[in-house]
JSON list of C-alpha atoms in Angstrom, two decimals:
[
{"chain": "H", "resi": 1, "resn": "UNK", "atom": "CA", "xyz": [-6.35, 14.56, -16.54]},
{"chain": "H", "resi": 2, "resn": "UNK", "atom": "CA", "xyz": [-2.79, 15.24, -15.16]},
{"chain": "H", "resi": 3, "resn": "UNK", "atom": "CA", "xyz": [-4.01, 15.65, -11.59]},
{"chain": "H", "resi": 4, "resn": "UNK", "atom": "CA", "xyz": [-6.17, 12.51, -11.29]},
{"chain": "H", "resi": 5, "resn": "UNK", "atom": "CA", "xyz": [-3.08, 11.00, -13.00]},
{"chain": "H", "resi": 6, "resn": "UNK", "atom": "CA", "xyz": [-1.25, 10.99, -9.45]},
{"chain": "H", "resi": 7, "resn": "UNK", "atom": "CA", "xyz": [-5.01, 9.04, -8.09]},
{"chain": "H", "resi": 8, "resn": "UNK", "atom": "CA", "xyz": [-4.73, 6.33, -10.28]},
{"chain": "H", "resi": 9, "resn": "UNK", "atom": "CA", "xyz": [-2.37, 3.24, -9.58]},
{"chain": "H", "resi": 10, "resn": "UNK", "atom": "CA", "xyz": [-0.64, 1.19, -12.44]},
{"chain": "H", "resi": 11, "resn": "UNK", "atom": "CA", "xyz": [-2.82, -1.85, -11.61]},
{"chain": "H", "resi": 12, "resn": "UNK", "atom": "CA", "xyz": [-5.48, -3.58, -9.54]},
{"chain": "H", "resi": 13, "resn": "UNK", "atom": "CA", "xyz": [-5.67, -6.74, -7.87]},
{"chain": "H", "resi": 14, "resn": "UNK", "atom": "CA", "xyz": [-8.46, -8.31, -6.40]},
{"chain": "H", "resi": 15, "resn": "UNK", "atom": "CA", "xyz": [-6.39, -9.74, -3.45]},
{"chain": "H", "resi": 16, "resn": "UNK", "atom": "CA", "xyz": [-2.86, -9.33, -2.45]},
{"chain": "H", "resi": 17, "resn": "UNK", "atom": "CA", "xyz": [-1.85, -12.65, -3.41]},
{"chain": "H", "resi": 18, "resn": "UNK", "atom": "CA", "xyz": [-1.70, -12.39, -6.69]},
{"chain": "H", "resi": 19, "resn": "UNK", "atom": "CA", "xyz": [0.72, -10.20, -6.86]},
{"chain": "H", "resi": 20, "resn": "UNK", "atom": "CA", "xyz": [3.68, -11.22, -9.23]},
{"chain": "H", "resi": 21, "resn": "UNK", "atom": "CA", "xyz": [6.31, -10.72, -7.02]},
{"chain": "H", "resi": 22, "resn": "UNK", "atom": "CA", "xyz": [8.71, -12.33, -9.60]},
{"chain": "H", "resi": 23, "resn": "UNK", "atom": "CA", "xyz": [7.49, -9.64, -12.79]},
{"chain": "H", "resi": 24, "resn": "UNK", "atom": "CA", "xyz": [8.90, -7.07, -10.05]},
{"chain": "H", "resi": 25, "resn": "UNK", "atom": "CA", "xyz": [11.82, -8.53, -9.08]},
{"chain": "H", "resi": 26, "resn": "UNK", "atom": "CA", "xyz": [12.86, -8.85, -12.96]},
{"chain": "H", "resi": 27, "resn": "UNK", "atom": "CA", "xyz": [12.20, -5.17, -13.72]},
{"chain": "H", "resi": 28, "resn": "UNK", "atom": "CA", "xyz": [14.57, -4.19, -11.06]},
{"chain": "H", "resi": 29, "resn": "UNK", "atom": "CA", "xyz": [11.77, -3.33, -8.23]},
{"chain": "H", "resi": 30, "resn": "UNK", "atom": "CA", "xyz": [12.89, -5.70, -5.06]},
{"chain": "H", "resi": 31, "resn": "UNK", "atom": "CA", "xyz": [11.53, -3.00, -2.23]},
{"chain": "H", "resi": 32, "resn": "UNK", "atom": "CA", "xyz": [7.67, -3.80, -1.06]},
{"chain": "H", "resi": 33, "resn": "UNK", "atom": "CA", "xyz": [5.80, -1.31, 1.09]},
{"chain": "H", "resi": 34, "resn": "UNK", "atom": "CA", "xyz": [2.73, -2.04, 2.04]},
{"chain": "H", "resi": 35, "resn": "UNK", "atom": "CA", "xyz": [-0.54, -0.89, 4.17]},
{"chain": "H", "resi": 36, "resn": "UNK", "atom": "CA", "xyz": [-1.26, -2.24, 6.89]},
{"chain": "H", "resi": 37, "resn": "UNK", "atom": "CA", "xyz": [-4.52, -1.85, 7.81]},
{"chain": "H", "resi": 38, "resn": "UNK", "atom": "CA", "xyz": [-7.52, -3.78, 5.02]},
{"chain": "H", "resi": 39, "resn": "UNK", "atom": "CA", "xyz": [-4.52, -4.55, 3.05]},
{"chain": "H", "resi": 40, "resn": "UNK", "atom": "CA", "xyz": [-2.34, -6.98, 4.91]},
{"chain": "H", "resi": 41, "resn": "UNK", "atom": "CA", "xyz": [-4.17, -7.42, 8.06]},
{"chain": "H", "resi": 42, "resn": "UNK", "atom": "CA", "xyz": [-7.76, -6.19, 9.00]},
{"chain": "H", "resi": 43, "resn": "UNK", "atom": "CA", "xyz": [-8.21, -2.80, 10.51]},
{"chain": "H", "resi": 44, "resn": "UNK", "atom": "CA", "xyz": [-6.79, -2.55, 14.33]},
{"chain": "H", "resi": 45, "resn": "UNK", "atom": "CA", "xyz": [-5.50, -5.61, 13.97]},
{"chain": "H", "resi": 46, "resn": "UNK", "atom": "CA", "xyz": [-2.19, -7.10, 15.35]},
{"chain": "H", "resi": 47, "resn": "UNK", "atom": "CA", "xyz": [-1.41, -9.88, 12.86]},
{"chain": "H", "resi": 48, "resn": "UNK", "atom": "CA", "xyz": [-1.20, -10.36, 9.15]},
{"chain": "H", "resi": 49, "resn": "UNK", "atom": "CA", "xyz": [-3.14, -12.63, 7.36]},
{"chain": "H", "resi": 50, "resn": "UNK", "atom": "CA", "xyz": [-2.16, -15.85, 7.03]},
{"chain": "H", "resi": 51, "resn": "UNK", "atom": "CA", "xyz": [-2.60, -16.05, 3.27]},
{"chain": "H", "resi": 52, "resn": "UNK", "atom": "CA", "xyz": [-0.33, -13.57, 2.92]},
{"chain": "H", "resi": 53, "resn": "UNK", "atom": "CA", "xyz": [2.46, -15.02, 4.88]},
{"chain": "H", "resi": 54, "resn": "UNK", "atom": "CA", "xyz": [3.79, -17.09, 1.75]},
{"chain": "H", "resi": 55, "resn": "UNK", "atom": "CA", "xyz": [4.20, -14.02, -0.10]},
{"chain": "H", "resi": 56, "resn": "UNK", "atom": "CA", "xyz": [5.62, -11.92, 2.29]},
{"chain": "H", "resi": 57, "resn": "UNK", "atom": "CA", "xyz": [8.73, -15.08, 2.68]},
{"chain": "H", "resi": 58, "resn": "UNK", "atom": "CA", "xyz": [8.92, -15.01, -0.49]},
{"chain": "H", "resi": 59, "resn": "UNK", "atom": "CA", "xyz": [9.85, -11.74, -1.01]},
{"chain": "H", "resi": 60, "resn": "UNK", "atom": "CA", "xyz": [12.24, -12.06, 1.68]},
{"chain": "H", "resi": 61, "resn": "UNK", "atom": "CA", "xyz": [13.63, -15.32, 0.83]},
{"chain": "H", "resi": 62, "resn": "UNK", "atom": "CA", "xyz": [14.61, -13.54, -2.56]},
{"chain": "H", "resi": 63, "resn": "UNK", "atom": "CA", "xyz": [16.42, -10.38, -1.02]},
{"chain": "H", "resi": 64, "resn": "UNK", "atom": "CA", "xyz": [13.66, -8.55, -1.34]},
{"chain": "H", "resi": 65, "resn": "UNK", "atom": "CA", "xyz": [12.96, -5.42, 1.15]},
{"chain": "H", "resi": 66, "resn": "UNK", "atom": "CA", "xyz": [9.85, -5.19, 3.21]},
{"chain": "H", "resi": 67, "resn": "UNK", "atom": "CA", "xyz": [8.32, -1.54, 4.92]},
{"chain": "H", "resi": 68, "resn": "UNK", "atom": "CA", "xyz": [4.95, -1.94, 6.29]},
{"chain": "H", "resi": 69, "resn": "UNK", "atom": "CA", "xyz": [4.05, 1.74, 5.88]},
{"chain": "H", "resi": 70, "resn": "UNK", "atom": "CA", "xyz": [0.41, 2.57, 7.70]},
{"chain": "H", "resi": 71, "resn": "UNK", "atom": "CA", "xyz": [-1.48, 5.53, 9.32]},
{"chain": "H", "resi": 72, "resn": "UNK", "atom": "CA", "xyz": [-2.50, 3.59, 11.84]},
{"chain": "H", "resi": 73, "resn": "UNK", "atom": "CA", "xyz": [-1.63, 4.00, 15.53]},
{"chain": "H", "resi": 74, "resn": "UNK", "atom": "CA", "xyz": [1.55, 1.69, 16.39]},
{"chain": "H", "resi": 75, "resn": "UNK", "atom": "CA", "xyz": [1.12, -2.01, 17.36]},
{"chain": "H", "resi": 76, "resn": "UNK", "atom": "CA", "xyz": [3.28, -5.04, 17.74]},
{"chain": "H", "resi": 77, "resn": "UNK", "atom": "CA", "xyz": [3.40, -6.88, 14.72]},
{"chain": "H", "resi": 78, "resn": "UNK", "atom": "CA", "xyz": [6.37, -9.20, 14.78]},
{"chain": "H", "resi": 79, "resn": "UNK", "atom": "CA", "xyz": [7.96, -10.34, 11.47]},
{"chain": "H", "resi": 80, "resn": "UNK", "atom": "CA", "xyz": [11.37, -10.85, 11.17]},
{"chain": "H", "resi": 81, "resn": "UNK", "atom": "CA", "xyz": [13.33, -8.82, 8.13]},
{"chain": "H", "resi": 82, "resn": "UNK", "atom": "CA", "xyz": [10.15, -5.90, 8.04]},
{"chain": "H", "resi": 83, "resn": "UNK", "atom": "CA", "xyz": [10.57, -2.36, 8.64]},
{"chain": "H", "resi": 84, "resn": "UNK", "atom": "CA", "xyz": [7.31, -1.04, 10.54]},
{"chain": "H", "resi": 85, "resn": "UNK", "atom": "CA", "xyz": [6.58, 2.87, 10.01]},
{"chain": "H", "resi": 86, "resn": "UNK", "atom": "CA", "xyz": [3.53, 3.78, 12.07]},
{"chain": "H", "resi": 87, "resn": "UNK", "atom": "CA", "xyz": [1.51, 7.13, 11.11]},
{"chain": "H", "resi": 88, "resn": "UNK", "atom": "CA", "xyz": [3.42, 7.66, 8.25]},
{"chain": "H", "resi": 89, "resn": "UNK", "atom": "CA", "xyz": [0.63, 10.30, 7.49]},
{"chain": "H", "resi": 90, "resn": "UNK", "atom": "CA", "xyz": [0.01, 9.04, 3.74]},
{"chain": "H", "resi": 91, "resn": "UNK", "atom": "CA", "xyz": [-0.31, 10.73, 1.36]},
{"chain": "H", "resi": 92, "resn": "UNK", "atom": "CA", "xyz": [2.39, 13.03, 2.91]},
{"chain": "H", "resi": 93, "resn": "UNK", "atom": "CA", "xyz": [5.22, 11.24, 2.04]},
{"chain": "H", "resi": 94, "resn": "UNK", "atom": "CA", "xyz": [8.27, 12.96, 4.46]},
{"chain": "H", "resi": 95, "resn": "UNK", "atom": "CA", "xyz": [8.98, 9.58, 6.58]},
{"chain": "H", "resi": 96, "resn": "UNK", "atom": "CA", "xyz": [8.77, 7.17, 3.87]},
{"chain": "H", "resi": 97, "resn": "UNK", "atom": "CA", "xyz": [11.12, 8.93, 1.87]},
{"chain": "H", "resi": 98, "resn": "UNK", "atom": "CA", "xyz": [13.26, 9.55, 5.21]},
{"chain": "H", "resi": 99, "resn": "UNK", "atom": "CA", "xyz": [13.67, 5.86, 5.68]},
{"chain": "H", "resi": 100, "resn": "UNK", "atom": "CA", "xyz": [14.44, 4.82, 1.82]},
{"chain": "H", "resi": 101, "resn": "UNK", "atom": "CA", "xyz": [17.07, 7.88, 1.75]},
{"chain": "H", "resi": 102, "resn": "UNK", "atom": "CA", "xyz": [18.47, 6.39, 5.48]},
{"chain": "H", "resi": 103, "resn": "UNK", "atom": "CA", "xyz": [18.72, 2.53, 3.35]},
{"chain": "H", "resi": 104, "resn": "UNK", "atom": "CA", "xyz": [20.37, 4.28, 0.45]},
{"chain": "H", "resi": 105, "resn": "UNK", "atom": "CA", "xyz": [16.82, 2.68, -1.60]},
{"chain": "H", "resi": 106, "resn": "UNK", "atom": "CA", "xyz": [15.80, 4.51, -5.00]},
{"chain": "H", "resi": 107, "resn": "UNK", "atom": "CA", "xyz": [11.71, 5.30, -5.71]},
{"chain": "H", "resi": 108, "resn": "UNK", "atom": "CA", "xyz": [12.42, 3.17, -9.11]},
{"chain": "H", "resi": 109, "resn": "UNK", "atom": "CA", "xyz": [13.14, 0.36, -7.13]},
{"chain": "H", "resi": 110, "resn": "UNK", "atom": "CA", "xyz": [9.42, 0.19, -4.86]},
{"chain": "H", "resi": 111, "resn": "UNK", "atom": "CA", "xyz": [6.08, -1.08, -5.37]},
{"chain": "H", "resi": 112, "resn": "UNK", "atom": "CA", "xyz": [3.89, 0.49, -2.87]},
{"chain": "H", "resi": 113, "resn": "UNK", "atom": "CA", "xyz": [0.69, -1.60, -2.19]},
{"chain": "H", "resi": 114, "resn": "UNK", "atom": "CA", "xyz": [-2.21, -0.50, -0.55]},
{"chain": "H", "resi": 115, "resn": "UNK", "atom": "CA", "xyz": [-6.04, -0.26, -0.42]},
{"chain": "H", "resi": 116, "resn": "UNK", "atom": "CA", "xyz": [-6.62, 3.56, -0.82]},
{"chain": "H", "resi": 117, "resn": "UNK", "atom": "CA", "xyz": [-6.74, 6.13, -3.36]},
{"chain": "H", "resi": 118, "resn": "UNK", "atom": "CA", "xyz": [-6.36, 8.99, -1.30]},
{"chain": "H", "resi": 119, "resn": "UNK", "atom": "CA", "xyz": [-3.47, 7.71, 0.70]},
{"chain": "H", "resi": 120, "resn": "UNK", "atom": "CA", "xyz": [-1.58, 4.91, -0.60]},
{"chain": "H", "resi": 121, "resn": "UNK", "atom": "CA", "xyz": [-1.58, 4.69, -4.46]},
{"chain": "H", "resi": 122, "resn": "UNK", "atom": "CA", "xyz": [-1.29, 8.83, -3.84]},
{"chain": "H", "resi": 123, "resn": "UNK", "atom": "CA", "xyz": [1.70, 8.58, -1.60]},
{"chain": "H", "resi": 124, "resn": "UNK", "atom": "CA", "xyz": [3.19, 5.59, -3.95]},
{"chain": "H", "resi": 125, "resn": "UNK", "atom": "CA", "xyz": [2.79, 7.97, -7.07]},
{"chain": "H", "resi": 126, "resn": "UNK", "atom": "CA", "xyz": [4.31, 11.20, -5.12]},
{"chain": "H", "resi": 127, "resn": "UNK", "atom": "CA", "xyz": [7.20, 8.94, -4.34]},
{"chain": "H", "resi": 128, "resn": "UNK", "atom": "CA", "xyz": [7.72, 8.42, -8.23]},
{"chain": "H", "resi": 129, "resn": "UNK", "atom": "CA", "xyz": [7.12, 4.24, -6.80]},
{"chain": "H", "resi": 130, "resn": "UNK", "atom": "CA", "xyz": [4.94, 1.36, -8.81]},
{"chain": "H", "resi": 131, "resn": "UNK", "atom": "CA", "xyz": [1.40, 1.99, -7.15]},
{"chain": "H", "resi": 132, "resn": "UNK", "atom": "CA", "xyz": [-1.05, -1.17, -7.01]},
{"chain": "H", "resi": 133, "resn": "UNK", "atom": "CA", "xyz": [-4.54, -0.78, -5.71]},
{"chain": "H", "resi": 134, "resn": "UNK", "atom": "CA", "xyz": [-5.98, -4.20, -3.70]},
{"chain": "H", "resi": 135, "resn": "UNK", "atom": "CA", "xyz": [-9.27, -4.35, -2.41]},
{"chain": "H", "resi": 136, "resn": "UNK", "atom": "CA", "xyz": [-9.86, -3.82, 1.22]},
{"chain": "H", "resi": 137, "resn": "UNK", "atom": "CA", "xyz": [-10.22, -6.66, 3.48]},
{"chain": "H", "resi": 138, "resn": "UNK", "atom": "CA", "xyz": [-13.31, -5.62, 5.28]},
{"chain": "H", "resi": 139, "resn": "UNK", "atom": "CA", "xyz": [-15.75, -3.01, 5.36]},
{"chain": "H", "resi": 140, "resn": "UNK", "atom": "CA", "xyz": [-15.03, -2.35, 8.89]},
{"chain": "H", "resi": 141, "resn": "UNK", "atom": "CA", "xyz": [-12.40, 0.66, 9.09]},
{"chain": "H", "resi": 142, "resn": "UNK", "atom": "CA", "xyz": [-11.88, 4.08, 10.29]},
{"chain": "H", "resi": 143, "resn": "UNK", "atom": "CA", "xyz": [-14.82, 6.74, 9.97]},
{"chain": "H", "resi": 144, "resn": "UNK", "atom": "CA", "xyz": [-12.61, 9.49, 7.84]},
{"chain": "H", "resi": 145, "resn": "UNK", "atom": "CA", "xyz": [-10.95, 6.21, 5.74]},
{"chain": "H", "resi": 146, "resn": "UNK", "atom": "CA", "xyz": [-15.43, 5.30, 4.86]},
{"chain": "H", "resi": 147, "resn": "UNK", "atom": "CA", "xyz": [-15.16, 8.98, 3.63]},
{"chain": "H", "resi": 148, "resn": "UNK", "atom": "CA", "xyz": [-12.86, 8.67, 1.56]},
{"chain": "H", "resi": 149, "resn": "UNK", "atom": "CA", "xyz": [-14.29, 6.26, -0.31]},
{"chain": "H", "resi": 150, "resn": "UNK", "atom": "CA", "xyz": [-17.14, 8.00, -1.58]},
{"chain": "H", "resi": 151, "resn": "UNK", "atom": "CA", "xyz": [-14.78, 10.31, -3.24]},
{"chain": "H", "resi": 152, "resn": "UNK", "atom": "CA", "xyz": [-13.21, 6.80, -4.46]},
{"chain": "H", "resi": 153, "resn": "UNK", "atom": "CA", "xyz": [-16.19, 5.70, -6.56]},
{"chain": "H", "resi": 154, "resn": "UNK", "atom": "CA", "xyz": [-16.98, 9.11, -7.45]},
{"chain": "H", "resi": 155, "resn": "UNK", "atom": "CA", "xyz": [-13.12, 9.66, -8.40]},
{"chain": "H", "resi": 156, "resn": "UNK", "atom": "CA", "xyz": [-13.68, 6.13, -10.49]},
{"chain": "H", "resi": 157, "resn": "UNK", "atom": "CA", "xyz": [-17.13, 7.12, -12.27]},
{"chain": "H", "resi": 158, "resn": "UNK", "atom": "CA", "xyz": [-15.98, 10.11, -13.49]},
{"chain": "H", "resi": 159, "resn": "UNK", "atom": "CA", "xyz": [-13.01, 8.38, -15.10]},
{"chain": "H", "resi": 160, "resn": "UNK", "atom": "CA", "xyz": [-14.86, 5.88, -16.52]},
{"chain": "H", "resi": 161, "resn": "UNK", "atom": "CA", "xyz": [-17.16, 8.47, -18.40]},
{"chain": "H", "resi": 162, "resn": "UNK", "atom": "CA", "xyz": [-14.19, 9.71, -19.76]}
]
């Protein structure tokens, strides 16, 4: 089990926001990186959602720290106080822990939220960080990322017979 340990994320939301934001801040955990792509915004896309926008403020508006970590080719998203890393490469996890070493930021301190097993609750876990899994957005996404989630619900029936 230790290996699939490092698959599986501490929790699962059905959308992004529910996400306690405050339950973090009070266990010391005020950084936020998220995906980009089926998690904030829909794959290729330019903007997040607008649902999403009160959360995102309030994470800010508490002191909160922001990264928008994705694979994805770069593309202008504009909101103010957020840190944009474009392919980041997940699970690899060299430029995310580049930029938290560059802001003096802790793993113990992050909650990395994403839609993937393979690459973001992966990368969150190598980085020592909170992991929560959200369902995608949309089915419509990158070929290799429609891959990967075969493996996902094979990955999540074998765990469940065990």
């Amino acid at each position: 089990m230790g290996v699939f340990r490092k698959l599986l994320p501490q929790e699962f939301l059905e959308d992004l926001s529910s996400l306690d934001v405050d339950r973090f801040f009070n266990n010391g955990r005020d950084v936020f990186i998220f995906d980009f792509d089926n998690t904030l915004g829909f794959w290729r896309s330019q903007k997040i959602e607008e649902r999403f926008q009160p959360l995102l403020k309030k994470i800010l508006n508490s002191n909160g720290k922001i990264i928008i970590a994705s694979n994805g080719k770069p593309r202008q998203i504009s909101l103010d106080g957020v840190h944009v890393i474009w392919r980041v490469r997940k699970p690899f996890t060299k430029k995310i822990k580049q930029f938290l070493a560059s802001q003096d930021i802790d793993a113990e301190r992050v909650v990395l939220i994403g839609d993937q097993i393979f690459t973001d609750v992966l990368a969150g876990n190598l980085l020592g960080a909170y992991t929560v899994k959200v369902k995608p957005l949309s089915k419509t996404e990158f070929f290799g990322t429609k891959v990967l989630r075969i493996f996902e619900k094979v990955l999540f029936l074998f765990l469940r017979k065990r």
